[in-house]
Coordinates of C-alpha atoms and ligand atoms in Angstrom, one line a residue:
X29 CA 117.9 93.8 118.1
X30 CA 119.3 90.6 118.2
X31 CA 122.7 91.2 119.5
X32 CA 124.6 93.6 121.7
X33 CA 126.7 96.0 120.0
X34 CA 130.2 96.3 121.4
X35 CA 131.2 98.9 122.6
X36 CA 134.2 100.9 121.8
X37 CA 136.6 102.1 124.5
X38 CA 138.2 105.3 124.4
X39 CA 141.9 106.2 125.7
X40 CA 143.3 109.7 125.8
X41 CA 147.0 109.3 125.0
X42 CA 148.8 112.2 125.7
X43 CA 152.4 112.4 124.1
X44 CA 150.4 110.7 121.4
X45 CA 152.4 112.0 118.3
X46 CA 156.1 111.4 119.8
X47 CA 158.1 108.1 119.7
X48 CA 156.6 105.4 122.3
X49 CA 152.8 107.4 121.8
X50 CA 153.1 106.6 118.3
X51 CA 153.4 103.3 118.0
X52 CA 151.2 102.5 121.0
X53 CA 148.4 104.8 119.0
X54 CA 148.5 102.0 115.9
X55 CA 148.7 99.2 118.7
X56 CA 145.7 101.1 120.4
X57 CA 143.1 101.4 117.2
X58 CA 144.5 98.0 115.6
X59 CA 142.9 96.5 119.0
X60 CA 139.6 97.9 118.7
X61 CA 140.5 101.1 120.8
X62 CA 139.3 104.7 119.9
X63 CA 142.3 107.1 120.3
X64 CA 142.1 110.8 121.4
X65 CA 146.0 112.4 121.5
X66 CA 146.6 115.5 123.3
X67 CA 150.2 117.0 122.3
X68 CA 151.8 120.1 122.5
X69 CA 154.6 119.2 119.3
X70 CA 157.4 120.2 121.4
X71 CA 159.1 117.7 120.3
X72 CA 157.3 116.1 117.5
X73 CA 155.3 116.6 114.5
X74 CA 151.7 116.5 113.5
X75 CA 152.9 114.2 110.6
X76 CA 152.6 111.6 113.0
X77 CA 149.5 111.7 113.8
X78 CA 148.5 112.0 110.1
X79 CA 151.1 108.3 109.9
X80 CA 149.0 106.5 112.6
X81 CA 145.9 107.3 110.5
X82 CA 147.7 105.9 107.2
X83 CA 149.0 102.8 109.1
X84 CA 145.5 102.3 110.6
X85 CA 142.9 103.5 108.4
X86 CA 141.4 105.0 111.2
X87 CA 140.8 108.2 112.6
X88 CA 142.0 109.6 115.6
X89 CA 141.1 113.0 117.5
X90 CA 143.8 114.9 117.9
X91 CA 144.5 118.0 120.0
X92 CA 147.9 120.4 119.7
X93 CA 147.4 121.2 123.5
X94 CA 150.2 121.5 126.5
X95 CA 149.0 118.7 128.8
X96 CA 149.4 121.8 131.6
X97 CA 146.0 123.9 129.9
X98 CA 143.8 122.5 132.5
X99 CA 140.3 124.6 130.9
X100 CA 141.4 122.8 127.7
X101 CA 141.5 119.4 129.0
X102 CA 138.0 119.8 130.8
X103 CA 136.7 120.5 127.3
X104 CA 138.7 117.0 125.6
X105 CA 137.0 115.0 128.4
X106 CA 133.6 117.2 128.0
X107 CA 133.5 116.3 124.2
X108 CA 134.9 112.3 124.6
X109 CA 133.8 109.6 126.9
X110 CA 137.2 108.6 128.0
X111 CA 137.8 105.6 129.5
X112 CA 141.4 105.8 130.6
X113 CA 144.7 107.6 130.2
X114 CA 147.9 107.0 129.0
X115 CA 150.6 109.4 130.2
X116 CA 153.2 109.6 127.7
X117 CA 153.8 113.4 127.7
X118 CA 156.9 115.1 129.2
X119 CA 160.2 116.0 128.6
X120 CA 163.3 113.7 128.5
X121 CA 166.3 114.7 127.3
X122 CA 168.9 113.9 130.5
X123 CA 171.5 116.2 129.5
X124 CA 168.8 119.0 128.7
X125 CA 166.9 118.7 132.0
X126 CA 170.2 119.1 134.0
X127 CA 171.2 122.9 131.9
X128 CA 167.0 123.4 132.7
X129 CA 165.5 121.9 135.6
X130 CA 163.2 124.4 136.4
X131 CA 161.5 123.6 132.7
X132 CA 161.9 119.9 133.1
X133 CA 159.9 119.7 137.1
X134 CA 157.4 122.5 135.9
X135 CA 156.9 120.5 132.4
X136 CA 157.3 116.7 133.9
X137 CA 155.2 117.5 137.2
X138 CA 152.4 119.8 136.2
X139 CA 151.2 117.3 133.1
X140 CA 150.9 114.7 135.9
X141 CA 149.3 116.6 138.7
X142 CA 147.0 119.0 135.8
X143 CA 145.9 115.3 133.9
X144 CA 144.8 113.4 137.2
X145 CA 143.0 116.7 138.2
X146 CA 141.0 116.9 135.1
X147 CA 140.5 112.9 135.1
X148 CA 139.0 112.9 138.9
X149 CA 136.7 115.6 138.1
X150 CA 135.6 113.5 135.0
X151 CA 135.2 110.9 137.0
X152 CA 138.1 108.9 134.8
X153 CA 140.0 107.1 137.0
X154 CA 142.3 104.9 135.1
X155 CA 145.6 105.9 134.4
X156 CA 149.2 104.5 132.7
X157 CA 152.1 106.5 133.5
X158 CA 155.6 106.5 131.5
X159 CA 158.0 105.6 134.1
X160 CA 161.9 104.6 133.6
X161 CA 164.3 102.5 134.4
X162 CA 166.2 105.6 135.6
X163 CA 164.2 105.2 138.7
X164 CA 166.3 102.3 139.9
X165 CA 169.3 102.9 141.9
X166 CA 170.9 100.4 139.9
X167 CA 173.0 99.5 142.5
X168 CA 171.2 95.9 143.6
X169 CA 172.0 92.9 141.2
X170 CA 170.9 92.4 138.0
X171 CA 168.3 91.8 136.5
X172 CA 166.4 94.8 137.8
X173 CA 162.7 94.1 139.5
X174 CA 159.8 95.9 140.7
X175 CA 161.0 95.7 144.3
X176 CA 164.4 97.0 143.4
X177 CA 165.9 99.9 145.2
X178 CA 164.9 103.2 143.6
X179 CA 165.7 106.9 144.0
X180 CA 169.3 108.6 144.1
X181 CA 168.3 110.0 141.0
X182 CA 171.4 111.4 138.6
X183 CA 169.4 114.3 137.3
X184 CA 166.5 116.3 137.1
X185 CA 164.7 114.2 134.3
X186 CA 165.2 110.7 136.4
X187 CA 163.4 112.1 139.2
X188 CA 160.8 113.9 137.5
X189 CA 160.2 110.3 137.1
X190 CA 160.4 109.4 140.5
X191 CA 158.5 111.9 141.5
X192 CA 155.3 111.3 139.3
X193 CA 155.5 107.9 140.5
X194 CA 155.3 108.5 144.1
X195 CA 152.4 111.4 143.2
X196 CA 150.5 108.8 141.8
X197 CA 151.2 106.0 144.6
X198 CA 149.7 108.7 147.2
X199 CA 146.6 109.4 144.9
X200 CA 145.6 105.8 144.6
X201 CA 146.3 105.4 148.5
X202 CA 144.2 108.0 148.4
X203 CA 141.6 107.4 146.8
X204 CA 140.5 104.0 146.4
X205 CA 138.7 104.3 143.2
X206 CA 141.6 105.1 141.0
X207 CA 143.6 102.2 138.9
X208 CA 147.2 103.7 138.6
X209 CA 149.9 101.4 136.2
X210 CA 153.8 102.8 136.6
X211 CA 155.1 101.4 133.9
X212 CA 159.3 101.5 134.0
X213 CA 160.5 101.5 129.9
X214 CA 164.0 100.0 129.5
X215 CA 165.8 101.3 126.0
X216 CA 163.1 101.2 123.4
X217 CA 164.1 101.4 119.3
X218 CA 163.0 99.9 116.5
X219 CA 160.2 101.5 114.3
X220 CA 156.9 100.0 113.1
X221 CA 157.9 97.8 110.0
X222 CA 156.3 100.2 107.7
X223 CA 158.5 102.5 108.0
X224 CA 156.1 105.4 108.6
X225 CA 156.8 106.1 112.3
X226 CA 159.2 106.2 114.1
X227 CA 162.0 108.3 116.6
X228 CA 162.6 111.4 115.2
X229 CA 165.2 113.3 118.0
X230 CA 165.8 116.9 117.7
X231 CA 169.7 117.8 116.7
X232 CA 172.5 115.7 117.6
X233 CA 171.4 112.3 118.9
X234 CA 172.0 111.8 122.6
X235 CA 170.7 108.2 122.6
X236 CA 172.7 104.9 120.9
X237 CA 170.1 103.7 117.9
X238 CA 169.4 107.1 116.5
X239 CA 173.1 108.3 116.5
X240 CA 174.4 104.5 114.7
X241 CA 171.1 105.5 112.2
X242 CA 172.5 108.9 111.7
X243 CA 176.1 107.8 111.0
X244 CA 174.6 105.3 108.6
X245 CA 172.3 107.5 106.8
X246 CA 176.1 109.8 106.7
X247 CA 174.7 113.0 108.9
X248 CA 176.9 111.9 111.1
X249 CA 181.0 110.5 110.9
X250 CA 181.0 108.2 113.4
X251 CA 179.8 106.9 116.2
X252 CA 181.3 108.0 119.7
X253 CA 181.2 104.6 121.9
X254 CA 181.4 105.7 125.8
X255 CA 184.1 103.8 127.3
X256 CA 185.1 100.5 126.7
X257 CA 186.6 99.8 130.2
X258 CA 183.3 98.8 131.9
X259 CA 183.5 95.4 133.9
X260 CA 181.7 93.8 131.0
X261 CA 182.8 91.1 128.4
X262 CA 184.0 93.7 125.9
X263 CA 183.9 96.5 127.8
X264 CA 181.3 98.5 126.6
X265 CA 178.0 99.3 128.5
X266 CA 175.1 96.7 128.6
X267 CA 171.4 97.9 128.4
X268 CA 167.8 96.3 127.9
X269 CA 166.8 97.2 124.4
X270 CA 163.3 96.7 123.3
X271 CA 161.4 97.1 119.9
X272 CA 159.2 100.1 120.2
X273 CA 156.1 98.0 119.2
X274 CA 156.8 95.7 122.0
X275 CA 156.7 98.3 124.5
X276 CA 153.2 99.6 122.5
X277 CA 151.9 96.0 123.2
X278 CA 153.5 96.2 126.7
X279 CA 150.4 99.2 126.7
X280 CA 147.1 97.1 125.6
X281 CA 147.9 94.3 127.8
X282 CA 148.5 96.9 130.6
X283 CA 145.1 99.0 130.0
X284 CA 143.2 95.0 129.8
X285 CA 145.3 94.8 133.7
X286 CA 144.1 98.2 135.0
X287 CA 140.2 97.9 134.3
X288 CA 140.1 95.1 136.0
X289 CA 141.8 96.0 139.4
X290 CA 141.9 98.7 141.7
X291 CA 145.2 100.6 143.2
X292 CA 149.0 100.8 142.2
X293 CA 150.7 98.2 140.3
X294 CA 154.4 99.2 139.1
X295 CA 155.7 97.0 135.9
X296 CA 159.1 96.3 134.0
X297 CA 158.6 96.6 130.5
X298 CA 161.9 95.1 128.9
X299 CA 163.2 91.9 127.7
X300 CA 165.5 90.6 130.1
X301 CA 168.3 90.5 128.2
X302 CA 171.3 92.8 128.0
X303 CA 173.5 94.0 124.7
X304 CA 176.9 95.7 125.2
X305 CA 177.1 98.9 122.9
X306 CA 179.5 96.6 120.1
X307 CA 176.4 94.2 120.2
X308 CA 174.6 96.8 118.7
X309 CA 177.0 97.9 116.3
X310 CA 177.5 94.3 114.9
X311 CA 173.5 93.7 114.6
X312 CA 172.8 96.6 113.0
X313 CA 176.2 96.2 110.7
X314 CA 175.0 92.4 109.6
X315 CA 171.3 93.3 109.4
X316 CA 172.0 96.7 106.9
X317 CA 175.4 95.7 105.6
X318 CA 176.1 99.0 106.1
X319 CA 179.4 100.1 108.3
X320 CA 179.0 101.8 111.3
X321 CA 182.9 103.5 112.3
X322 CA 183.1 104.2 115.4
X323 CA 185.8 105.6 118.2
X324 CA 186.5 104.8 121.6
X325 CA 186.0 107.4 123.8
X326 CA 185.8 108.3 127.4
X327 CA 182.9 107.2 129.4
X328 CA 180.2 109.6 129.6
X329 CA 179.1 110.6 133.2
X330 CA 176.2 109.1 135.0
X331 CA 176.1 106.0 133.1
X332 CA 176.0 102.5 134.7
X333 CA 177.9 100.0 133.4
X334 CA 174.9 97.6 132.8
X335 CA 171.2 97.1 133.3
X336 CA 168.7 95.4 132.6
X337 CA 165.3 94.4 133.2
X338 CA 164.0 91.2 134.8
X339 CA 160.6 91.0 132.9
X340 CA 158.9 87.8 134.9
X341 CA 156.3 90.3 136.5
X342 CA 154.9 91.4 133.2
X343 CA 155.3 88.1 131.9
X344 CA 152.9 86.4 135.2
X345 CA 150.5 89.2 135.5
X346 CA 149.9 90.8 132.4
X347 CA 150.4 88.1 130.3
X348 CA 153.0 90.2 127.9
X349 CA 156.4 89.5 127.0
X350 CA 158.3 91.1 124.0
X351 CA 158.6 88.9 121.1
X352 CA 161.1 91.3 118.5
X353 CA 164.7 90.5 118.9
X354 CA 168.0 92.9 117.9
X355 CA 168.1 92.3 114.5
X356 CA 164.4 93.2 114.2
X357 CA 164.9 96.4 116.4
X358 CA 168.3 97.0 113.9
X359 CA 166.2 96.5 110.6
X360 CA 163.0 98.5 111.7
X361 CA 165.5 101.8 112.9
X362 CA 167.1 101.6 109.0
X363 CA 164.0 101.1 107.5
X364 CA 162.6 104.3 109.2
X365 CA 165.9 106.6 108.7
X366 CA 166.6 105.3 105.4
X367 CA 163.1 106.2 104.1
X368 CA 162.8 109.1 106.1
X369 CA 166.4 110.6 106.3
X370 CA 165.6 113.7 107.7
X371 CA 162.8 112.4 109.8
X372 CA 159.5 114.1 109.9
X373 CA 161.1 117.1 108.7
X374 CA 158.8 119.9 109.0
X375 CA 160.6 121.3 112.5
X376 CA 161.6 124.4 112.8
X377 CA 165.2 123.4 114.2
X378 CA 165.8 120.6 111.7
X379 CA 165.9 123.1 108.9
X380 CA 168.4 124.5 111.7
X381 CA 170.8 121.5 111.4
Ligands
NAD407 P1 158.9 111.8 122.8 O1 159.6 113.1 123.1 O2 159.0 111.3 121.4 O3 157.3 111.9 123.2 C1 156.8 112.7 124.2 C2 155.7 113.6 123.6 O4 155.2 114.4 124.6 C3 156.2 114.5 122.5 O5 155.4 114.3 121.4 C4 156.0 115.9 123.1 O6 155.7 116.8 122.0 C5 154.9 115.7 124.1 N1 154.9 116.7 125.2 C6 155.9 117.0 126.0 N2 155.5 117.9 126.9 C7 154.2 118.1 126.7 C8 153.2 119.0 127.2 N3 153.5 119.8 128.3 N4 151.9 118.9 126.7 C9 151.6 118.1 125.7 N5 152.5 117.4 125.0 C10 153.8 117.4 125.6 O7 159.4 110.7 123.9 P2 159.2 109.2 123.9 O8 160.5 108.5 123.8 O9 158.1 108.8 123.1 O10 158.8 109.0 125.5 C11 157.5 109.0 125.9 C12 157.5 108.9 127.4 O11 158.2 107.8 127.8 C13 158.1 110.1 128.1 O12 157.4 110.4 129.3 C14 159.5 109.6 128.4 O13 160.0 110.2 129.5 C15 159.2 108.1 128.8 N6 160.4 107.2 128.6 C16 161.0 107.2 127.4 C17 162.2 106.4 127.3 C18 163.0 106.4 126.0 O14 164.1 105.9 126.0 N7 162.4 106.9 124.8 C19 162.6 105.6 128.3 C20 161.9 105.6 129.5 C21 160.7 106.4 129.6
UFG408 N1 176.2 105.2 124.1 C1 177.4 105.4 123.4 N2 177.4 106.4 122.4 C2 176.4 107.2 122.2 C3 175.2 107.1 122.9 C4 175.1 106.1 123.9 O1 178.3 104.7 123.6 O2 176.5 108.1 121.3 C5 176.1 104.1 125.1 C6 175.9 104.6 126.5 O3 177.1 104.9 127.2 C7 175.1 103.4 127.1 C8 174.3 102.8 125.9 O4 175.0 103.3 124.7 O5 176.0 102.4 127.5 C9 172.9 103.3 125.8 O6 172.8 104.7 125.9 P1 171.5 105.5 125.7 O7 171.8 107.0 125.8 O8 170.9 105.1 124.4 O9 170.5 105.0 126.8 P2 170.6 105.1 128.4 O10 170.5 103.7 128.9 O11 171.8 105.9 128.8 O12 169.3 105.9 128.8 C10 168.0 105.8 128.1 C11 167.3 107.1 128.3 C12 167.0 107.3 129.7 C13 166.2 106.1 130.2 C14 167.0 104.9 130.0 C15 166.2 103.7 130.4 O13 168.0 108.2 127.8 O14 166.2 108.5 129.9 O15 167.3 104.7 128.6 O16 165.0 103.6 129.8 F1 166.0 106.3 131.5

């Protein structure tokens, strides 16, 4: 033959069919990739996977497995030659893992410890894990960096997080074999452009962009802002918002990193700069001409008045930086909820609502 076929990688993305795993999946097979999901659907729906395709024009494998079901992931990495992991399954609702703890370490910590299991006995040794920026303290200056303080967690889910990371630290420090990315994801929104994926949260909103969607859409009155007596130019709460398919791109540059280098590397993925909650409001007001009322309320426990990420790291090392700004992130959440009002739809609790 006179040339050298290529050949095609294959990453196992578990958590493939939720928000982030979405979009990184059409990321993923629009680079070249091959995609095999493991998902349990506890909180999303098969549809998505059936979206990627559409989006793509390619298949993907897909398995409706709990991450945990160790016998059936030794049969997924039996049946695929998988080259590396990305982590995106677990639970992550704040409020919800501090009324269930027990569900939220069980669920958060045996995905981790049951997928790196399966992947050393496979002899797969490459993984991406979904970190957050609830790891950090917050308490050094802004912007936040990799060597910030972390830990002091504010609930269950946070240090899930922290947790995971610092199993996967001593499994690389380990074992010298393995390649172990913590990525830490800012405030991700936005939708892919088509409109055919994108976040799709069970019941009342507990997060900014889907509730000022919801009101929009009018399954919601108005907008509840949490205090607007935070040290910051209006007074509302600052945070680093990023376009979902940034954070997806954030991915293939981080898998191109982790095959070529050994050990623990920990990564901000965010842009750098901060928007107050109003911020939002006005974007996504001028972008959709569509008013978003809204009242003042008390501020909601746990949260920091501002944070955001410093995203120089990324920028040096992996080469990435995020290239969507607000108005992109505002026009990409309307375009998903206004041609998908009820989201995916076919969930048992939405009919609920
Ligand atoms: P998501 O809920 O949309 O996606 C998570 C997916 O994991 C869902 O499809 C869910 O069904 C699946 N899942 C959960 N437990 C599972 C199990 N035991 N077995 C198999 N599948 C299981 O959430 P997302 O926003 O896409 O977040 C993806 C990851 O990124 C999560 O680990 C989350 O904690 C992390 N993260 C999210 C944010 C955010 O603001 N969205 C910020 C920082 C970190
Ligand atoms: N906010 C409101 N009203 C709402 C919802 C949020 O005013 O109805 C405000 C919050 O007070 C905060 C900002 O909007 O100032 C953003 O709040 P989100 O709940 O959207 O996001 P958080 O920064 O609180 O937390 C999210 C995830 C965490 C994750 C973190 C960083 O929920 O799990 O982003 O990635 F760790």
């Amino acid at each position: 033959m006179g040339f050298l076929a290529k050949k095609i990688m294959t990453v196992l993305v578990t958590g493939g069919a939720g928000f982030i795993g979405s979009h990184t999946c059409v990321e993923l097979l629009n680079s070249g990739y091959d995609v095999v999901i493991i998902d349990n659907l506890v909180n999303s729906s098969a549809k998505a996977v059936d979206r990627i395709e559409q989006i793509t024009g390619k298949k993907v494998a897909f398995y409706e497995v709990d991450v945990r079901n160790r016998a059936a992931l030794d049969r997924i990495f039996e049946r695929h030659a998988i080259s590396c992991a990305i982590h995106f399954a677990g639970l992550k609702a704040v409020g919800e893992s501090v009324q269930m703890p027990l569900e939220y370490y069980d669920n958060n910590l045996f995905c981790t410890v049951r997928l790196c299991e399966a992947m050393r006995d496979h002899g797969c040794k490459n993984i991406i894990f979904s970190s957050s920026a609830t790891v950090y303290t917050g308490t050094d200056p802004m912007p936040l960096r990799e060597d910030s303080i972390t830990g002091g967690c504010t609930n269950p889910y946070g240090w899930t997080k922290y947790m995971s990371e610092q199993i996967l630290r001593d499994m690389a420090k380990a074992d010298s074999d393995w390649s172990v990315l913590l990525l830490r994801y800012f405030n991700p929104i936005g939708a892919h452009p088509s409109g055919l994926i994108g976040e799709d949260p069970r019941g009342i909103p507990n997060n900014l962009m889907p509730y000022i969607s919801q009101v929009a859409i009018g399954r919601l009155p108005y907008l509840n802002v949490f205090g607007d007596d935070y040290d910051t130019p209006d007074g509302t709460g600052i945070r680093d918002y990023i376009h979902v398919c940034d954070l997806a791109s954030g991915h293939v540059a981080a898998i191109r990193y982790m095959l070529e280098h050994r050990g623990e590397s920990v990564f901000n993925l965010g842009t750098g700069q901060g928007y107050s909650v109003l911020d939002i409001v006005k974007s996504f007001e001028r972008v959709t001409g569509v008013k978003i009322p809204y009242k003042i309320g008390a501020r909601r426990a746990g949260d920091l008045p501002v944070t955001y990420a410093s995203p120089d790291k990324s920028a040096a090392i992996l080469g990435w930086k995020a290239k969507y700004d607000l108005d992109d992130m505002c026009r990409d959440s309307w375009n998903w909820q206004k041609k998908n009002p009820n989201g995916y739809g076919d969930r048992a609790q939405d009919s609920q609502e």
